[in-house]
Short mmCIF file of C-alpha atoms and ligand atoms in Angstrom, two decimals:
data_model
loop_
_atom_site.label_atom_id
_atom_site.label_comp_id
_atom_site.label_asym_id
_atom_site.label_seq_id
_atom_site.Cartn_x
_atom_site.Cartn_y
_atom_site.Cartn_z
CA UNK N 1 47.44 -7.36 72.32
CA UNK N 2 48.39 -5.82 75.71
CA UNK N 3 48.70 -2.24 75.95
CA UNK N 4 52.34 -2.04 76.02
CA UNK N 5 53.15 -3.75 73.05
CA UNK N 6 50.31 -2.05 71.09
CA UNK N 7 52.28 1.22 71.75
CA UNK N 8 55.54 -0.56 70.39
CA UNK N 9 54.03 -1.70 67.46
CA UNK N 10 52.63 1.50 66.74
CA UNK N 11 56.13 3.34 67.34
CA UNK N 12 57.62 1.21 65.07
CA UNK N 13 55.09 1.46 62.67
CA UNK N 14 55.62 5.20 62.77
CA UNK N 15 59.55 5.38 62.30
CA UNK N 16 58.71 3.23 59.70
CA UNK N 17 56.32 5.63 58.11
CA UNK N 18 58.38 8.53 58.51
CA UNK N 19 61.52 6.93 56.88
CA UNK N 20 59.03 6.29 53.89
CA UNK N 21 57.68 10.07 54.08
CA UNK N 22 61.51 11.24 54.07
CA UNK N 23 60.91 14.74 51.91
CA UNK N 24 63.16 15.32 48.92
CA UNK N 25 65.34 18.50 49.02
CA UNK N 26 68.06 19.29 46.70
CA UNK N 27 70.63 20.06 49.16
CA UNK N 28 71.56 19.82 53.06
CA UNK N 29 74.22 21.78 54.51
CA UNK N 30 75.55 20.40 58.16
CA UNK N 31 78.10 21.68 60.42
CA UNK N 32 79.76 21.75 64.08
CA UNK N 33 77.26 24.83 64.70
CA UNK N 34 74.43 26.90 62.96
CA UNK N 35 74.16 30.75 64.09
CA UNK N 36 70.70 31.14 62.55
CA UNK N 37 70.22 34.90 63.29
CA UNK N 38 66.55 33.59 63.71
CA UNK N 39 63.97 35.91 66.16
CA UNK N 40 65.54 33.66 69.45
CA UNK N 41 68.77 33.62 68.01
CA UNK N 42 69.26 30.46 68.02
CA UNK N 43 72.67 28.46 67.90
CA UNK N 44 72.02 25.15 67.08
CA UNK N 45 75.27 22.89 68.06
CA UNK N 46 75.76 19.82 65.56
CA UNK N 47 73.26 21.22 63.18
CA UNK N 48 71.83 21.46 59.21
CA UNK N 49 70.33 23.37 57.42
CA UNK N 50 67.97 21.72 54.23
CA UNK N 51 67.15 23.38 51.15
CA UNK N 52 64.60 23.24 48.26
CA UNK N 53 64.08 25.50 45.21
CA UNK N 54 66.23 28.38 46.32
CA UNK N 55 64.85 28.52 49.59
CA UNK N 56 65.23 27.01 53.28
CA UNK N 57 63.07 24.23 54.31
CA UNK N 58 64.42 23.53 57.41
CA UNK N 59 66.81 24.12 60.16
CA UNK N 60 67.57 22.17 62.85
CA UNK N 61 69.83 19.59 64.53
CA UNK N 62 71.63 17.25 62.26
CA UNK N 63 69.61 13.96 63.13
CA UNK N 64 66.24 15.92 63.03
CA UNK N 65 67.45 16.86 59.31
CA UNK N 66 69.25 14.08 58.04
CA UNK N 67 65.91 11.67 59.16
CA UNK N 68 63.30 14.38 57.26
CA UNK N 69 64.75 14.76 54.37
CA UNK N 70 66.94 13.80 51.59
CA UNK N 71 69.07 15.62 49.75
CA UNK N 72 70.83 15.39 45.98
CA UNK N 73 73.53 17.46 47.22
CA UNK N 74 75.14 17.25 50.44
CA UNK N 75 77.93 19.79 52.17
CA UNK N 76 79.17 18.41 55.93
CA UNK N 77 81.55 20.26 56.98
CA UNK N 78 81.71 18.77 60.69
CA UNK N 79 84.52 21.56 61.17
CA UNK N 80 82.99 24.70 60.36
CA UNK N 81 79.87 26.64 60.95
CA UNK N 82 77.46 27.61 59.35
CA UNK N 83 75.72 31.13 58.98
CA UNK N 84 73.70 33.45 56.91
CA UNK N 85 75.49 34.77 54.23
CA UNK N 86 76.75 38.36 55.19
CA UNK N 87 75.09 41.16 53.23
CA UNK N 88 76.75 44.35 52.71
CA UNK N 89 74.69 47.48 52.21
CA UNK N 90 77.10 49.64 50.30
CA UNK N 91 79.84 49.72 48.13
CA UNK N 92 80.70 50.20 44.15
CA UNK N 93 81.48 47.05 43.03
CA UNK N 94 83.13 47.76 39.46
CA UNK N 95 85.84 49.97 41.54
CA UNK N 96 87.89 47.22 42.35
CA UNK N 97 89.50 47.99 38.78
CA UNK N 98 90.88 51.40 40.70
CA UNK N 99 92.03 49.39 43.55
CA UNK N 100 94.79 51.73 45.31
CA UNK N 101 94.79 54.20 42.29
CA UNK N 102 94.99 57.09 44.61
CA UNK N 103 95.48 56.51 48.41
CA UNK N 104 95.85 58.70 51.61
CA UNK N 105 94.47 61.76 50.02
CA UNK N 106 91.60 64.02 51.10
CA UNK N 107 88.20 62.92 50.24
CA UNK N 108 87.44 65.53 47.95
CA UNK N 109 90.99 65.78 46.29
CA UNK N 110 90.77 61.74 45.96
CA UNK N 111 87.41 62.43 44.18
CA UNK N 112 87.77 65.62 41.81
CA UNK N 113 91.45 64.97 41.60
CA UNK N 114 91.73 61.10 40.78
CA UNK N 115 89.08 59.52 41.00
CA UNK N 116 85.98 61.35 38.33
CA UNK N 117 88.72 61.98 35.45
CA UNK N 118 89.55 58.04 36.02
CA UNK N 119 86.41 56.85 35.88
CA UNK N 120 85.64 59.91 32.53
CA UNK N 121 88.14 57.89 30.66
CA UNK N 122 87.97 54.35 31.01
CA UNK N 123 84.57 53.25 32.75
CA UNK N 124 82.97 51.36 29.59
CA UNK N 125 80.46 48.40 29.98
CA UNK N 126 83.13 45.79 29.42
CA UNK N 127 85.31 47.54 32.70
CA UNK N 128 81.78 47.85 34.84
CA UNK N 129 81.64 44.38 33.58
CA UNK N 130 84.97 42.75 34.70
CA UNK N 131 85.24 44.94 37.59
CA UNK N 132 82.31 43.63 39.03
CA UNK N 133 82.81 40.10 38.62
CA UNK N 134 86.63 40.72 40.45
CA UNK N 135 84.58 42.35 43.41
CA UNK N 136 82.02 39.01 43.47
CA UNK N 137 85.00 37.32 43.51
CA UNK N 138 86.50 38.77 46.19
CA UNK N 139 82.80 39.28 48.27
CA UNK N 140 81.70 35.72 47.95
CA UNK N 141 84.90 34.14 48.89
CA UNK N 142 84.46 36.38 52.36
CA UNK N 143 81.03 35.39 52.57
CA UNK N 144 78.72 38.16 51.24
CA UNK N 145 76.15 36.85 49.38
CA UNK N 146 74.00 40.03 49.33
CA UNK N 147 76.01 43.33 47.82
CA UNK N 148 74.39 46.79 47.93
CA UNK N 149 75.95 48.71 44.69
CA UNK N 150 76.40 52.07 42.97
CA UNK N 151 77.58 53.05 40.02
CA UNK N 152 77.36 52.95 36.22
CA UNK N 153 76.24 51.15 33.53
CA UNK N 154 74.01 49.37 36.09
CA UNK N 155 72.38 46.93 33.64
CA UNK N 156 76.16 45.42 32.98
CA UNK N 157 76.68 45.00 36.84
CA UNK N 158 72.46 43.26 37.25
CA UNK N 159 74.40 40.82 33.77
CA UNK N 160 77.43 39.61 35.67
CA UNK N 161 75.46 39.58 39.00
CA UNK N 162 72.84 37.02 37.75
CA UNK N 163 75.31 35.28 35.90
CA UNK N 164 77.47 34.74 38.96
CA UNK N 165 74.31 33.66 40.89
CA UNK N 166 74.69 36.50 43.40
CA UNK N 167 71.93 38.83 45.13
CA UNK N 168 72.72 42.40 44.40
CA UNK N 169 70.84 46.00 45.26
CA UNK N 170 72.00 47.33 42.04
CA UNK N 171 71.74 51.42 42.05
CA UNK N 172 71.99 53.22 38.82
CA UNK N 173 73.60 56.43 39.42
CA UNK N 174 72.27 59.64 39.16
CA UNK N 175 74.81 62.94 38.66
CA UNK N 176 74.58 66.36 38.12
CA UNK N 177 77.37 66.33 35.37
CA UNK N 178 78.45 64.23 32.46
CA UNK N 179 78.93 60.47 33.43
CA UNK N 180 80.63 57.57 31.75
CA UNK N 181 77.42 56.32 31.15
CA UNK N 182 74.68 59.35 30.77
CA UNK N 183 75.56 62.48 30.21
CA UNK N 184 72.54 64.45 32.12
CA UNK N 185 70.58 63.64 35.35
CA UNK N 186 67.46 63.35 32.75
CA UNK N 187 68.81 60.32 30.79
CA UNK N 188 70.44 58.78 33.86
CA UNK N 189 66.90 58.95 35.37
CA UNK N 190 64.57 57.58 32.27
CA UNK N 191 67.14 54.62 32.21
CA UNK N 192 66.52 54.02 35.32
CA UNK N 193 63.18 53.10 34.88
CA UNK N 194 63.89 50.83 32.32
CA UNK N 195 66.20 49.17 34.41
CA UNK N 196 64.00 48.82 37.12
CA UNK N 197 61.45 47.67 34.69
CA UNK N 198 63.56 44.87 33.14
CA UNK N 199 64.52 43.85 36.59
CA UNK N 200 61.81 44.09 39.13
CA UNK N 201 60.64 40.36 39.36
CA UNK N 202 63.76 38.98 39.14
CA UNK N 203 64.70 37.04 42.29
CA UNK N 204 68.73 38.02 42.84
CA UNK N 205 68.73 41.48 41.46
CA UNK N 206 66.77 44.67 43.35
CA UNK N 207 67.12 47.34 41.01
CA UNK N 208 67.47 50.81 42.99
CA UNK N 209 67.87 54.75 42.21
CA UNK N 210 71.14 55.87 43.16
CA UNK N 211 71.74 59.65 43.14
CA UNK N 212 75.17 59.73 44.53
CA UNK N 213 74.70 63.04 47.10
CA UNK N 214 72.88 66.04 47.55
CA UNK N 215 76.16 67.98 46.59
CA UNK N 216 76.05 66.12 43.14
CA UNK N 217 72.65 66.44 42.44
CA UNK N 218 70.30 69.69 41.49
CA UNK N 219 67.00 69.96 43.68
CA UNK N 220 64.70 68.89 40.81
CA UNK N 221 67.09 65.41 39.98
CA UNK N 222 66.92 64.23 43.90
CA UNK N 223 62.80 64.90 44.29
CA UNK N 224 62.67 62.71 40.72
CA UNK N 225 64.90 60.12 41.95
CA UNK N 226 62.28 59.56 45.11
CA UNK N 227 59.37 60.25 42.91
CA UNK N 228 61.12 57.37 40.58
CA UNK N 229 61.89 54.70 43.85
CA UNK N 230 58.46 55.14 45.37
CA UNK N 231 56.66 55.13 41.56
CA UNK N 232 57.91 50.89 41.66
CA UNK N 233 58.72 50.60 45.44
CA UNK N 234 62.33 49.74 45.12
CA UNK N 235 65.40 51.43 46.90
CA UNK N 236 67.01 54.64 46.62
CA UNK N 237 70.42 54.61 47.88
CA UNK N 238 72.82 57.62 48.43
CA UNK N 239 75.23 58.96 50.43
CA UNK N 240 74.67 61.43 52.99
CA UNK N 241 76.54 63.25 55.59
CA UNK N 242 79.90 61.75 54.99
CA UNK N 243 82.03 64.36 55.50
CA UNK N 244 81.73 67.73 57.70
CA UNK N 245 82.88 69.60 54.82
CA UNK N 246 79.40 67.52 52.96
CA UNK N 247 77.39 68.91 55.85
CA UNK N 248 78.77 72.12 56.15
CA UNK N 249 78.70 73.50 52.35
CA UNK N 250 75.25 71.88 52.42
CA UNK N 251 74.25 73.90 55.26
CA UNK N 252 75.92 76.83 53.36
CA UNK N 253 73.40 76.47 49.88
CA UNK N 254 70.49 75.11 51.40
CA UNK N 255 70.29 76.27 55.09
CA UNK N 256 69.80 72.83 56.42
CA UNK N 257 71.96 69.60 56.92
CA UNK N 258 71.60 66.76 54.16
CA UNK N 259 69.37 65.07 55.88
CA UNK N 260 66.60 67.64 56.80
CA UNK N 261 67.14 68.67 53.15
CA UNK N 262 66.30 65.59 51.38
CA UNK N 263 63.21 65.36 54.18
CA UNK N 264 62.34 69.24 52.92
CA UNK N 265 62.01 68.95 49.23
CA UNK N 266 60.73 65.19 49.12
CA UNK N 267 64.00 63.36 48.76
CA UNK N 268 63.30 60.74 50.77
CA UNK N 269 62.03 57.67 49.40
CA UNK N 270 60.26 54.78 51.38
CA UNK N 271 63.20 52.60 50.88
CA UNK N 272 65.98 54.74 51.43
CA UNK N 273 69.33 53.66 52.34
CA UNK N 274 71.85 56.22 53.56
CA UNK N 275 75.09 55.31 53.45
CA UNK N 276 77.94 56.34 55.94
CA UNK N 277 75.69 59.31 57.84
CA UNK N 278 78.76 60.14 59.70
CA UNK N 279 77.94 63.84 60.39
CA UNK N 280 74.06 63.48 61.22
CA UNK N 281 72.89 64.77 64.37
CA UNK N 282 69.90 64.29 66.96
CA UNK N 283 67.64 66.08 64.18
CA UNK N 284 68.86 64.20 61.33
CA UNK N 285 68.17 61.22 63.52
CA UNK N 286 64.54 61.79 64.43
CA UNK N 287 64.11 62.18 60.31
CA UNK N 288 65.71 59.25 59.57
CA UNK N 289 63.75 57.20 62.14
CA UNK N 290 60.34 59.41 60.59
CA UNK N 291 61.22 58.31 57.12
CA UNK N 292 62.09 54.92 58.10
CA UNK N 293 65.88 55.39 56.75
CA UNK N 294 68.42 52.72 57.28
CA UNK N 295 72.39 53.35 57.48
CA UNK N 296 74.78 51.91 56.00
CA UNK N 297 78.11 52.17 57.81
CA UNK N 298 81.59 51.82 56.56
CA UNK N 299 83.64 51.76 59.10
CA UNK N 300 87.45 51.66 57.05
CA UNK N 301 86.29 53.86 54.52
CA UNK N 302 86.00 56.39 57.45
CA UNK N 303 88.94 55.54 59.13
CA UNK N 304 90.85 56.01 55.78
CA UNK N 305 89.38 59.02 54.69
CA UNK N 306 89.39 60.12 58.10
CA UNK N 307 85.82 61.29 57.60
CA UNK N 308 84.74 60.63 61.18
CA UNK N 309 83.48 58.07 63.34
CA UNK N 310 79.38 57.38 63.16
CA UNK N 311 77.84 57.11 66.91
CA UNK N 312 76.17 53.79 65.72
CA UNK N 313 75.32 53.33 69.24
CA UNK N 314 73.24 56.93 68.89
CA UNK N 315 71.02 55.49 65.91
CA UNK N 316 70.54 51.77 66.91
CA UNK N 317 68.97 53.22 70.15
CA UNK N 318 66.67 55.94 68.24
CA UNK N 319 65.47 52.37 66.57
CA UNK N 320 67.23 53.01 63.15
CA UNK N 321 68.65 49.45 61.33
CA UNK N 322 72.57 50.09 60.61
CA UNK N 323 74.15 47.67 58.10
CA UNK N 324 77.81 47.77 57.67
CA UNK N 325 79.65 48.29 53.99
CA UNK N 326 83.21 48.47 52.29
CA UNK N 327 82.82 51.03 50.52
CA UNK N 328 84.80 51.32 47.12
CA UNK N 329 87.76 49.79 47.09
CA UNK N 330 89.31 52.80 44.80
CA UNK N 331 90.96 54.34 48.07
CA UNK N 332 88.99 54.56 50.60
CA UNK N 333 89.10 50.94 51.60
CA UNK N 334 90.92 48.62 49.66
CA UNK N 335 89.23 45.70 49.94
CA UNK N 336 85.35 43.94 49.72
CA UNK N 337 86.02 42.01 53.36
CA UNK N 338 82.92 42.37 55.68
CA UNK N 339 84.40 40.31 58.04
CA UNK N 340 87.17 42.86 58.32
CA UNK N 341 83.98 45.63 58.65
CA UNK N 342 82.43 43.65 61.60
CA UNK N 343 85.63 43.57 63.77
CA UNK N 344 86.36 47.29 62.63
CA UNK N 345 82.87 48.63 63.75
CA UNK N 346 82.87 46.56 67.16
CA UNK N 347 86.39 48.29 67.54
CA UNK N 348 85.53 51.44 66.64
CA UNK N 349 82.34 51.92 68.57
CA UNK N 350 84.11 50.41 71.80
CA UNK N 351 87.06 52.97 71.50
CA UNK N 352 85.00 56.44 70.89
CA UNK N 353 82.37 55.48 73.60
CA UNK N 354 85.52 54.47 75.74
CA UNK N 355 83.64 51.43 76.82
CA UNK N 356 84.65 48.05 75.97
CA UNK N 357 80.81 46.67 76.49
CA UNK N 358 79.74 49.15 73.30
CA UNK N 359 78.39 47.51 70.38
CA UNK N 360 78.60 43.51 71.11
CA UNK N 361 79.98 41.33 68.94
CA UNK N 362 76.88 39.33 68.82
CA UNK N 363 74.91 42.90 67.91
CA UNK N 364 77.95 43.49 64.89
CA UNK N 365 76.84 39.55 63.60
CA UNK N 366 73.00 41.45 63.34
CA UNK N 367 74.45 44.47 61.58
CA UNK N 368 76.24 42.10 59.03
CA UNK N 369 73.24 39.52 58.83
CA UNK N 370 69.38 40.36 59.59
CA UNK N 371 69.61 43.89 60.58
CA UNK N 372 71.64 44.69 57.33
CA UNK N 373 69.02 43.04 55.53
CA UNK N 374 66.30 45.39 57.30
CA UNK N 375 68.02 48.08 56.45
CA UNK N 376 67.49 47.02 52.40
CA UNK N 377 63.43 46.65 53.60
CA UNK N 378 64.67 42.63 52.35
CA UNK N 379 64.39 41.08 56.21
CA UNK N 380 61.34 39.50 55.58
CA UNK N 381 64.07 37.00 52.78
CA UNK N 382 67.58 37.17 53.60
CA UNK N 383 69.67 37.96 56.56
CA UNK N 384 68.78 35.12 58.65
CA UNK N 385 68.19 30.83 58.51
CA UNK N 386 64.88 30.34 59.34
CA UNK N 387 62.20 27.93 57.28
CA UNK N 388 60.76 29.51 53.97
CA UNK N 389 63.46 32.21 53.67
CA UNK N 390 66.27 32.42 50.30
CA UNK N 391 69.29 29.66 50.84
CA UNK N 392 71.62 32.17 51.45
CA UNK N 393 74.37 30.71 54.25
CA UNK N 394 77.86 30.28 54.37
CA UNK N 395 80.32 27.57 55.95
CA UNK N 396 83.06 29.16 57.91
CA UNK N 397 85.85 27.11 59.13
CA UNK N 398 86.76 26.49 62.56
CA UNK N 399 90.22 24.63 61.73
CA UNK N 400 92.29 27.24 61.93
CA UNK N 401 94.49 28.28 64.76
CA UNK N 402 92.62 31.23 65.06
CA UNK N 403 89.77 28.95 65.45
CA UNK N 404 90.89 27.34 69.01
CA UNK N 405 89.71 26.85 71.33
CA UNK N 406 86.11 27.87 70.66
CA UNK N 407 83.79 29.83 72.92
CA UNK N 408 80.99 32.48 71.66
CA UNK N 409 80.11 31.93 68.28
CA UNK N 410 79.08 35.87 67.46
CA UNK N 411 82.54 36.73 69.13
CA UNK N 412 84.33 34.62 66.76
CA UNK N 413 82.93 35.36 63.69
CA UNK N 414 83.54 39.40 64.93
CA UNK N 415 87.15 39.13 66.19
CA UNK N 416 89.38 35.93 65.48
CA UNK N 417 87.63 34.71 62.25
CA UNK N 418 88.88 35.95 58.88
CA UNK N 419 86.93 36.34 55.16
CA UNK N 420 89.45 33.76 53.91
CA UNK N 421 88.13 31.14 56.43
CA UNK N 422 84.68 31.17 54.59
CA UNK N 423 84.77 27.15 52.65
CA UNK N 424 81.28 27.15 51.05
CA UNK N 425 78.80 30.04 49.96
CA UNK N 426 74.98 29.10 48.75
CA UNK N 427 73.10 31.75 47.14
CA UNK N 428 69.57 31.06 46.56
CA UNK N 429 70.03 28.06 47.14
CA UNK N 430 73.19 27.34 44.46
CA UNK N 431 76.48 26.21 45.44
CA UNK N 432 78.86 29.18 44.09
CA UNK N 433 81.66 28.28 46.37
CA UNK N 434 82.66 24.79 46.79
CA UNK N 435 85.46 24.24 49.67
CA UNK N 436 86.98 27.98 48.29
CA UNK N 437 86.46 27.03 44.78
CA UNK N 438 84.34 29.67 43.01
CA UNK N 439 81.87 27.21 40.53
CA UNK N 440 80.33 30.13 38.91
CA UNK N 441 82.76 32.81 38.24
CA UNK N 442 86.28 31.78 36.59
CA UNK N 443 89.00 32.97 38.71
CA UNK N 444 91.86 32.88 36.36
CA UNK N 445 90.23 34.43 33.52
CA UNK N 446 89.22 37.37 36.11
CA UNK N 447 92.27 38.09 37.11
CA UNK N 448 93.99 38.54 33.93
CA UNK N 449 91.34 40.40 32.82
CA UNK N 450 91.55 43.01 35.98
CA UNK N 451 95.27 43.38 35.01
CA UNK N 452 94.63 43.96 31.75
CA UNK N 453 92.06 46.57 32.19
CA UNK N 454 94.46 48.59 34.84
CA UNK N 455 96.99 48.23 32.64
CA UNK N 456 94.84 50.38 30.48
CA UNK N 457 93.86 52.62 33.59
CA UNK N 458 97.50 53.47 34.08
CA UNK N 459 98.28 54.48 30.67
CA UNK N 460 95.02 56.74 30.33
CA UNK N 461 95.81 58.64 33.31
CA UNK N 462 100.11 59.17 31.84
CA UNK N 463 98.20 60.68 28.86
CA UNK N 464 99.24 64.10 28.50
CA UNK N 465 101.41 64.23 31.01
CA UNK N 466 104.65 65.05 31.00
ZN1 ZN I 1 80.33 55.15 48.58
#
């Protein structure tokens, strides 16, 4: 056989083989455009991304895909794109039952006023419970698929989350005075550790110590809470340095700032996640970066509490990983929308520095994505599409009018795209939106349930009153 049709045989003989060899996967997602958030930040036009057994196999262009493998499930959405589901790396979920109980008060007022003797009378297991499937609601239909929480009754909130098929950092709360849930810092903590016990190897749920702030918490309770995350390597999330009142009284009983505190008597954990970190300064910064802390930043809850503005551009350069969070949605947001925390932050950081080049879009898409997921130590499984990671994406549609015409993909997904334009959300590797239909949490049942339950909140907080 000549030469040249030797090689022709041969090719065809290979196609041939590799249609045969076609690899099963149980679902491929395709779309106009993939925004892996991959190491060369790639943005793969006409692309797919395949999936087996909760994780990605591979991503690539559409063709490459659709010839390797085949899928049981399929999701082409040739008008949309497609990109890692957002993770958020604070809030407290089960607040969404307090949505606008109390709004445009001070911080502390909002707290000590409304917001503790609320929570004292009706947080139960059964409001944690419904509260937090309303806020999955809400996050997965604007494309989180990763939720950093705090709050009580933890183990209902790690229920509902695994039930709904989302990925949660769930933080059991530690406080220095009678909770809904435990009544001293002592049984808040040995629950903990069951709950991070009966947890642990679960692959949606990271269970975390939470002990809410230093001005909450008594010496002893904060160096336990470290002692506690270290002991079974998991998180400890809390807030520091929201407000300058935080920082100052701080400075007042302990003669240092939050920060250099927590780094004084061991409260520090390996995985520690400080959320807002408004007030922090240059020391506070070269701690955090010592300690390895990430920050989560909430842009609205800081405009709405007027706590301050965080100089995000300050800690991404001292090499710190900033995620970006809601908040609650009690007051000092009101909502779950990370979309609306991307174009907030880029917004934000552009307007205090003065400087319209500050903060990128494309570096607010990292905050929301694979830097957010750094931030939870989790980068090495979420936060990104790349080959062997969890099948967490999202389809966002580019129908819209919003949508047109298209240029950068990070700058739309930071300023003209919305949290309702998300279509499809796979978490570890399950469908749980279909085309905006939630297929594991029942929307109608939630909502009547969330009325029901302020309903409730309303009258408790008439009793007595005149
Ligand atoms: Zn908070």
């Amino acid at each position: 056989m000549p030469l040249m049709m030797k090689t022709f045989v041969s090719l065809v003989l290979l196609c041939a083989g590799a249609a045969q060899a076609q690899e099963s996967a149980d679902l491929i997602v395709s779309a106009a455009q993939v925004v892996t958030m991959d190491a060369k930040r790639r943005v793969i036009d006409n692309g797919a991304v395949a999936v087996r057994g909760g994780r990605i196999l591979a991503v690539g262009p559409r063709a490459e895909i659709d010839k390797a493998y085949k899928a049981k499930q399929r999701i082409d959405q040739p008008e949309a794109l497609i990109a890692p589901g957002l993770v958020n790396t604070h809030t407290h979920a089960a607040m969404s039952l307090l949505r606008g109980l109390a709004d445009d008060k001070p911080l502390q007022e909002w707290l000590e006023k409304y917001i503790f003797p609320a929570e004292a009378k009706n947080v139960t297991p059964e409001f944690v419970r419904w509260g937090t499937r309303l806020a999955m609601l809400e996050m997965m239909l604007s494309g989180t698929t990763t939720y950093t929480d705090m709050y009580y009754f933890e183990d209902e909130v790690a229920q509902a989350t695994k039930e709904a098929g989302m990925r949660g950092v769930l933080g059991q709360t530690i406080i220095g005075f009678p909770a809904p849930d435990y009544k001293t810092p002592q049984e808040a903590l040995a629950a903990t550790e069951k709950f991070i016990a009966k947890w642990k190897n679960d692959p949606l749920i990271t269970p975390a110590v939470a002990p809410h702030a230093v001005y909450t918490n008594e010496e002893a309770t904060l160096r336990a809470a470290r002692e506690l995350a270290d002991k079974h390597g998991v998180p400890l999330l809390i807030h520091v340095s929201e407000t300058q009142l935080e920082n100052t009284s701080t400075h007042a009983k302990t003669g240092s700032s939050p920060t250099f505190y927590l780094s004084r008597i061991g409260g520090i954990a390996k995985r520690t996640v400080f959320a807002h970190g408004v007030w922090m300064g240059v020391r506070d910064r070269q701690t955090a970066r010592q300690f390895n802390v990430g920050v989560a930043h909430c842009p609205s809850s800081n405009m709405k509490m007027a706590s301050g503005v965080l100089p995000v551009l300050e800690f991404l350069r001292f090499g710190i990983p900033v995620g970006l969070g809601p908040d609650g949605p009690a007051g000092s947001n009101n909502d779950f929308n990370m979309f609306e925390e991307m174009d907030l932050a880029a917004k934000l950081a552009k307007s205090m520095n003065f400087d319209p080049q500050a903060l990128p879009a494309a570096t607010v898409v990292e905050m929301a994505t694979i830097m957010g997921a750094r931030v939870l130590g989790m980068e090495e499984q979420i936060g990104s599409l790349e080959a062997g990671k969890r099948a967490d994406l999202i389809t966002v549609s580019l129908a819209e009018p919003h949508a047109f015409p298209r240029h950068d993909p990070y700058s739309m997904l930071v300023y003209s795209l919305k949290g309702s334009d998300v279509r499809d959300v796979v978490i570890e590797g399950r469908v749980t939106v279909r085309d905006r239909k939630p297929l594991t949490l029942n929307r109608a049942e939630i909502l009547a349930k969330a009325a029901e339950l302020r309903a409730k909140v309303d009258a408790s907080l008439r009793e007595g009153k005149p």
